[in-house]
Tab-separated table of C-alpha atoms in Angstrom:
chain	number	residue	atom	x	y	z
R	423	UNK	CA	0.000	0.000	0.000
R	424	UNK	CA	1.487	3.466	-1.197
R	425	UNK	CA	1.582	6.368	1.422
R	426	UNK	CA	1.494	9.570	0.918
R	427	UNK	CA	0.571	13.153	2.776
R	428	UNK	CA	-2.730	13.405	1.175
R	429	UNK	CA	-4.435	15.304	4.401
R	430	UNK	CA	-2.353	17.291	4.028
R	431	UNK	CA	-1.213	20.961	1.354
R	432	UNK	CA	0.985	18.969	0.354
R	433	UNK	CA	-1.685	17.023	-2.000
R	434	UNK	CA	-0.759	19.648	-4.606
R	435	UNK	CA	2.652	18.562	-5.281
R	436	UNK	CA	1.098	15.268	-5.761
R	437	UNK	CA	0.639	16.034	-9.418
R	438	UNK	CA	3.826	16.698	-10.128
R	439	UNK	CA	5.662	13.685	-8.116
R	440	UNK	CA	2.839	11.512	-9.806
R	441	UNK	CA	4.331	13.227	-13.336
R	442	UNK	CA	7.857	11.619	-12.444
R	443	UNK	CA	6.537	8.273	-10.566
R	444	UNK	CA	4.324	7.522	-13.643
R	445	UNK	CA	7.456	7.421	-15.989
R	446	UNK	CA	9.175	5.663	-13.994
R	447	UNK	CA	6.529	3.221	-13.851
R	448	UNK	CA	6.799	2.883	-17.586
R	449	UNK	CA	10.584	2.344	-17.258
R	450	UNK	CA	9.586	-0.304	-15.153
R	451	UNK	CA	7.306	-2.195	-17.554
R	452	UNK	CA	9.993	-1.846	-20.253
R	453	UNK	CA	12.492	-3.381	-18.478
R	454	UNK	CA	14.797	-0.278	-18.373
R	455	UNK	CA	15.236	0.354	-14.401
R	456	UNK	CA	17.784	-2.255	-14.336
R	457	UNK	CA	19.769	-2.930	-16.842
R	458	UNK	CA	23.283	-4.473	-18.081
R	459	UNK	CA	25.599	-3.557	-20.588
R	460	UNK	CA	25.474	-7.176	-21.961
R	461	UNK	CA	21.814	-6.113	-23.059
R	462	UNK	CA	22.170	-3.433	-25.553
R	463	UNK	CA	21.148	-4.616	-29.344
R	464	UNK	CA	22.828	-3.564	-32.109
R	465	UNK	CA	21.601	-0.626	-33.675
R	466	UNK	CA	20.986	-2.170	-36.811
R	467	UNK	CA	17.980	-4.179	-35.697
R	468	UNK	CA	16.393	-0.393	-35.349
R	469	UNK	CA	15.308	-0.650	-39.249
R	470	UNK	CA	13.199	-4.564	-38.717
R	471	UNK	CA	10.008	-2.248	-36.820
R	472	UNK	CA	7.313	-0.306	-39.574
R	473	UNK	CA	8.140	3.554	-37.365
R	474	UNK	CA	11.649	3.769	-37.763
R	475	UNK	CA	12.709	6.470	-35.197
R	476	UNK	CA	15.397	9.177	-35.892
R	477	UNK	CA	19.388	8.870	-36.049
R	478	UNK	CA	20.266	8.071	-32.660
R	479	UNK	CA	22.975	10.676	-33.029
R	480	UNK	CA	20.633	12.930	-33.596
R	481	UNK	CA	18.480	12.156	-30.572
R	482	UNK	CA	21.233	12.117	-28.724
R	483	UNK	CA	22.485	15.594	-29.588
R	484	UNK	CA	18.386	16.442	-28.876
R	485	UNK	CA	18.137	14.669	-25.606
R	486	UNK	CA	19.919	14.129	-22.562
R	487	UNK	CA	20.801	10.366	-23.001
R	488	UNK	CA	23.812	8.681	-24.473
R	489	UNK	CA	24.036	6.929	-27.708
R	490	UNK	CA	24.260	3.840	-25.137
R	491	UNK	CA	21.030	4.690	-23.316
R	492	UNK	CA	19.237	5.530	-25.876
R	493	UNK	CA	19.829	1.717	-27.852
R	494	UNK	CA	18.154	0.329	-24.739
R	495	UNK	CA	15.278	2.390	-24.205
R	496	UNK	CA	14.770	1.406	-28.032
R	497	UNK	CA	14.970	-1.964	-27.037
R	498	UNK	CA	12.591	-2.026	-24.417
R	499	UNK	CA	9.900	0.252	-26.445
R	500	UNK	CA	10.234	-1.812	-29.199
R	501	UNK	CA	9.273	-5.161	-27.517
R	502	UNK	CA	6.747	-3.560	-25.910
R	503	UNK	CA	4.933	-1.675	-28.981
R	504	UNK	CA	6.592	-3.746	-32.014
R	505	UNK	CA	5.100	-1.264	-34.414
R	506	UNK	CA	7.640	1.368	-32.844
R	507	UNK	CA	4.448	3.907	-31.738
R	508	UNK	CA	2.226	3.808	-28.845
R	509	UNK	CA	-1.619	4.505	-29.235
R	510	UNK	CA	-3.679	6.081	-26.354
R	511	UNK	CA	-4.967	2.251	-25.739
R	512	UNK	CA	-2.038	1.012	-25.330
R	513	UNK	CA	-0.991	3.273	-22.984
R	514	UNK	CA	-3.849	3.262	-20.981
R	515	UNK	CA	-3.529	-0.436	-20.536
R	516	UNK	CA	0.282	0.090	-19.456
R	517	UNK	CA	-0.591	2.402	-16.372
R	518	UNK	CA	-3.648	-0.402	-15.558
R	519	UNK	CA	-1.272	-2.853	-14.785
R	520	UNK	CA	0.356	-0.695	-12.392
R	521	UNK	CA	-2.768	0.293	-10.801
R	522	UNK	CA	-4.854	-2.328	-10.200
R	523	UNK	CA	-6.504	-1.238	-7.301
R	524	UNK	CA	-7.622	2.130	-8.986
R	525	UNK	CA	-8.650	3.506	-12.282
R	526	UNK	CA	-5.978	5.071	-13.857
R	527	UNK	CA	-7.769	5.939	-17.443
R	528	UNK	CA	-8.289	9.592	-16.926
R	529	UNK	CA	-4.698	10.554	-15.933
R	530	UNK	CA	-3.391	7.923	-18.816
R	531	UNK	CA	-5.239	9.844	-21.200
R	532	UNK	CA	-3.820	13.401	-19.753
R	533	UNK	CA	-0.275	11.800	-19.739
R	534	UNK	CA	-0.634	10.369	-22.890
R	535	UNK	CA	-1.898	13.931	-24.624
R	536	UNK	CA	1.406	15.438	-22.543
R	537	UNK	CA	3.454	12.655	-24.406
R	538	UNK	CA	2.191	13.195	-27.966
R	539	UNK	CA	3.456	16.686	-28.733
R	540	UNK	CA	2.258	16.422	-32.422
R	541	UNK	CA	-1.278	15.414	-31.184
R	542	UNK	CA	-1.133	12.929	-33.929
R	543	UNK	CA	-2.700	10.217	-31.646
R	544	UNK	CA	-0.004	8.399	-31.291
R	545	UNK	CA	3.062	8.682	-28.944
R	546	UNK	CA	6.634	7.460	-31.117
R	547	UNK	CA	9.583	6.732	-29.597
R	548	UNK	CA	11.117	10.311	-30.301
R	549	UNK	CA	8.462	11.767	-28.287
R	550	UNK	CA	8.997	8.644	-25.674
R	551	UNK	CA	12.531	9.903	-25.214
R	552	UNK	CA	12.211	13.735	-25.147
R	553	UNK	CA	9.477	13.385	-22.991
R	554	UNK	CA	11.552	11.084	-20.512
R	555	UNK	CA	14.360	13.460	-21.094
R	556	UNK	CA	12.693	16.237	-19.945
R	557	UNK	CA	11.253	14.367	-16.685
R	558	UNK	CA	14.179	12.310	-15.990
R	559	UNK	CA	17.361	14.518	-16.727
R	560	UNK	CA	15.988	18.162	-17.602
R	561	UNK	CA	16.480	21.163	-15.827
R	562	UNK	CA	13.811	22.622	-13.034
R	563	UNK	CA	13.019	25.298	-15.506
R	564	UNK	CA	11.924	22.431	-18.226
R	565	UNK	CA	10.554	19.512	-15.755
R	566	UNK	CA	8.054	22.230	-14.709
R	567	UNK	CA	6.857	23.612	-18.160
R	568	UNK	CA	5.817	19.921	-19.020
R	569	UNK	CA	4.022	19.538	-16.028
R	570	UNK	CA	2.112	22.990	-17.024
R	571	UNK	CA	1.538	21.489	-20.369
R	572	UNK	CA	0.186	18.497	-18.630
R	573	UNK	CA	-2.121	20.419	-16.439
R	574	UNK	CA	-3.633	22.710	-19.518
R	575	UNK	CA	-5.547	20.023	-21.062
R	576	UNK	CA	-6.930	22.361	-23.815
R	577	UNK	CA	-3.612	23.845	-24.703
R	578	UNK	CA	-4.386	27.628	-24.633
R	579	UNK	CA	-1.764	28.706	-22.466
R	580	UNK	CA	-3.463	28.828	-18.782
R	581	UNK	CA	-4.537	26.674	-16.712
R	582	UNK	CA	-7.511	27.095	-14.940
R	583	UNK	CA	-8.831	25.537	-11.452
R	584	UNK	CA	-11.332	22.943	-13.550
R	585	UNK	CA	-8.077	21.831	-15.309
R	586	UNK	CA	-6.063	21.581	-12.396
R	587	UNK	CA	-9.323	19.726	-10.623
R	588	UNK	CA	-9.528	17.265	-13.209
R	589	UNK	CA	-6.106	16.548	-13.090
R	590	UNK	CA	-5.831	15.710	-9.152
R	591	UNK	CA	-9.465	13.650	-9.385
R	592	UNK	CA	-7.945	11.817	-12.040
R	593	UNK	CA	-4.644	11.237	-9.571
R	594	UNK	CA	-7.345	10.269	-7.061
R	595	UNK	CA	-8.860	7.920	-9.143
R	596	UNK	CA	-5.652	6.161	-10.257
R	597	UNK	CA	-4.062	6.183	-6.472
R	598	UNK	CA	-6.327	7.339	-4.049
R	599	UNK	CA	-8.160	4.248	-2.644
R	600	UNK	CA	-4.466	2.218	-1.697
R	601	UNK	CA	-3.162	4.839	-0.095
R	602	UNK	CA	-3.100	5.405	3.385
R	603	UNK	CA	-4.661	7.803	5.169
R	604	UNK	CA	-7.728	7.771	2.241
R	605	UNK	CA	-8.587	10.917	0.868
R	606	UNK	CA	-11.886	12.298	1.317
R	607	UNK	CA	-13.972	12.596	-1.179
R	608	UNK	CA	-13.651	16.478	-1.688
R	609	UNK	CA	-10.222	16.542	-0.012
R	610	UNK	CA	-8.891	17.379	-4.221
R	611	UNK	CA	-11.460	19.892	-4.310
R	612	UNK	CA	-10.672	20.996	-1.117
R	613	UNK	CA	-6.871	21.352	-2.010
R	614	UNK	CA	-6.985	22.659	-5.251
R	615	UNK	CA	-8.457	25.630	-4.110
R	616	UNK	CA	-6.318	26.403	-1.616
R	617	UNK	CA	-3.310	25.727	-4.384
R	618	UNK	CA	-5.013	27.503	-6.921
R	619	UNK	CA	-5.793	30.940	-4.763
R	620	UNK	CA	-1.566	30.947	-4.102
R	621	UNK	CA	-0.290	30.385	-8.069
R	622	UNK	CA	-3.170	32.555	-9.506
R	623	UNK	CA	-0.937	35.782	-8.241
R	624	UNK	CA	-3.039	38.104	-9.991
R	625	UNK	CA	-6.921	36.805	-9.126
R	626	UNK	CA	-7.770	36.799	-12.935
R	627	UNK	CA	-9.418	32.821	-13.079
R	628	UNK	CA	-6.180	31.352	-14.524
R	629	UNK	CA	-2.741	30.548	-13.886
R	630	UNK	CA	-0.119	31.101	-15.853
R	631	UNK	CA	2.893	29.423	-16.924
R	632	UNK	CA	4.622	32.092	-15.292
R	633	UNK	CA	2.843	32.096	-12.109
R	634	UNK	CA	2.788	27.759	-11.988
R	635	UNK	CA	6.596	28.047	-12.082
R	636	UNK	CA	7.087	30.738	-9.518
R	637	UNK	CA	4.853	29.282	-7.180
R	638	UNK	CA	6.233	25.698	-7.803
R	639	UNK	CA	10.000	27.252	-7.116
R	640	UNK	CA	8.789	28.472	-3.510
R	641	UNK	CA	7.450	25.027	-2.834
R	642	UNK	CA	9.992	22.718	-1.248
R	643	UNK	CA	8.273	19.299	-1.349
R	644	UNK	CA	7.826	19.735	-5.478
R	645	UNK	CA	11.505	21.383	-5.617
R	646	UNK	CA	12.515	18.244	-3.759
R	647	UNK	CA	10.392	15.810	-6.010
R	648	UNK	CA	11.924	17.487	-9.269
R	649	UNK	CA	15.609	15.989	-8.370
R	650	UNK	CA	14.394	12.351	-7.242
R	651	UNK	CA	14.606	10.679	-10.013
R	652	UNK	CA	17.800	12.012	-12.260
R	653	UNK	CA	20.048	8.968	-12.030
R	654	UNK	CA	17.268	6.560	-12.704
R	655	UNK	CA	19.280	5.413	-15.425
């Protein structure tokens, strides 16, 4: 059973630890948490799938991996979507086996929007890697302007407090019931509002990225969550 401080303001940093744990999770399911040099394929075998992604010298120069990392995180996204892109579906059903006890389709389906930057529908392994760059090895500055483009669901710049609601209830839905204490019901109404009223600087109805990063930089638990995860591999 997972614990965390829900009862208490720190429930708002939730989102953005949950940004981080959920990649890792996907890590996980690859097979890319642990790993051996004896492991890596050659490069070659890159051509044998119907997406074939980018020169891994040029991701490399675009992300924050090596040439070395970047031929295993290949190798585990390729055995797990052989057609070298991931469709919302697929994804969802990833995060359900991590989440058995919850319902984690909403926040799959906001992750998964976060992850395809095209919006094609479709998340390739290009967008799997700068996307895990960004989480996993980016700077403070660029961990926290994905999580604001995770949290404006209609991409017009702001984010407003139904956004950031539907974010948390979907966090809820995924986590909430095997965690200890349980949230109350309107506990993520309850602390988005209280969140929302300190980032939204200038009481207009919307936060922007601006004010999410300022307020996020005075916060010490998400400061703190932003440099868990950097070595992860």
């Amino acid at each position: 059973m997972l614990t965390l401080e829900w009862e208490s303001e720190g429930l708002q940093t939730v989102g953005i630890v949950v940004i981080i744990f959920a990649s890792l999770k996907l890590l996980h399911l690859l097979g890319l948490i642990d790993f051996s040099e004896d492991t890596v394929e050659d490069e070659m075998e890159m051509a044998t799938v119907r997406h074939r992604p980018e020169a891994l010298e040029l991701l490399e120069a675009q992300s924050k991996f090596t040439k070395k990392e970047l031929q295993i995180l290949y190798r585990g996204f390729k055995n797990e979507c052989p057609s070298g892109v991931v469709n919302e579906e697929t994804f969802k059903d990833i995060y359900s086996q991590f989440f058995p006890q919850g319902d984690s389709t909403t926040y799959a389906h906001f992750l998964f929007n976060a992850f395809d930057t095209d919006h094609n529908g479709s998340v390739s392994f290009e967008d799997f890697v700068m996307g895990l760059s960004i989480l996993l090895r980016g700077t403070v500055q660029e961990k926290l302007n994905w999580a604001f483009n995770l949290y404006d669901i209609n991409k017009d710049g702001y984010i407003t407090k139904e956004e950031m609601l539907d974010i948390m209830k979907a966090i809820y839905d995924m986590m909430g019931k095997c965690t200890y204490p349980v949230l109350k019901e309107d506990a993520p109404r309850q602390h988005v509002e209280t969140f929302f009223q300190k980032m939204d600087k200038n009481k207009d109805g919307v936060v922007t990225i601006d004010e999410f990063i300022e307020s996020c930089q005075k916060d010490e638990n998400i400061m703190r969550s932003m440099q868990l995860f950097e070595n992860v591999i």
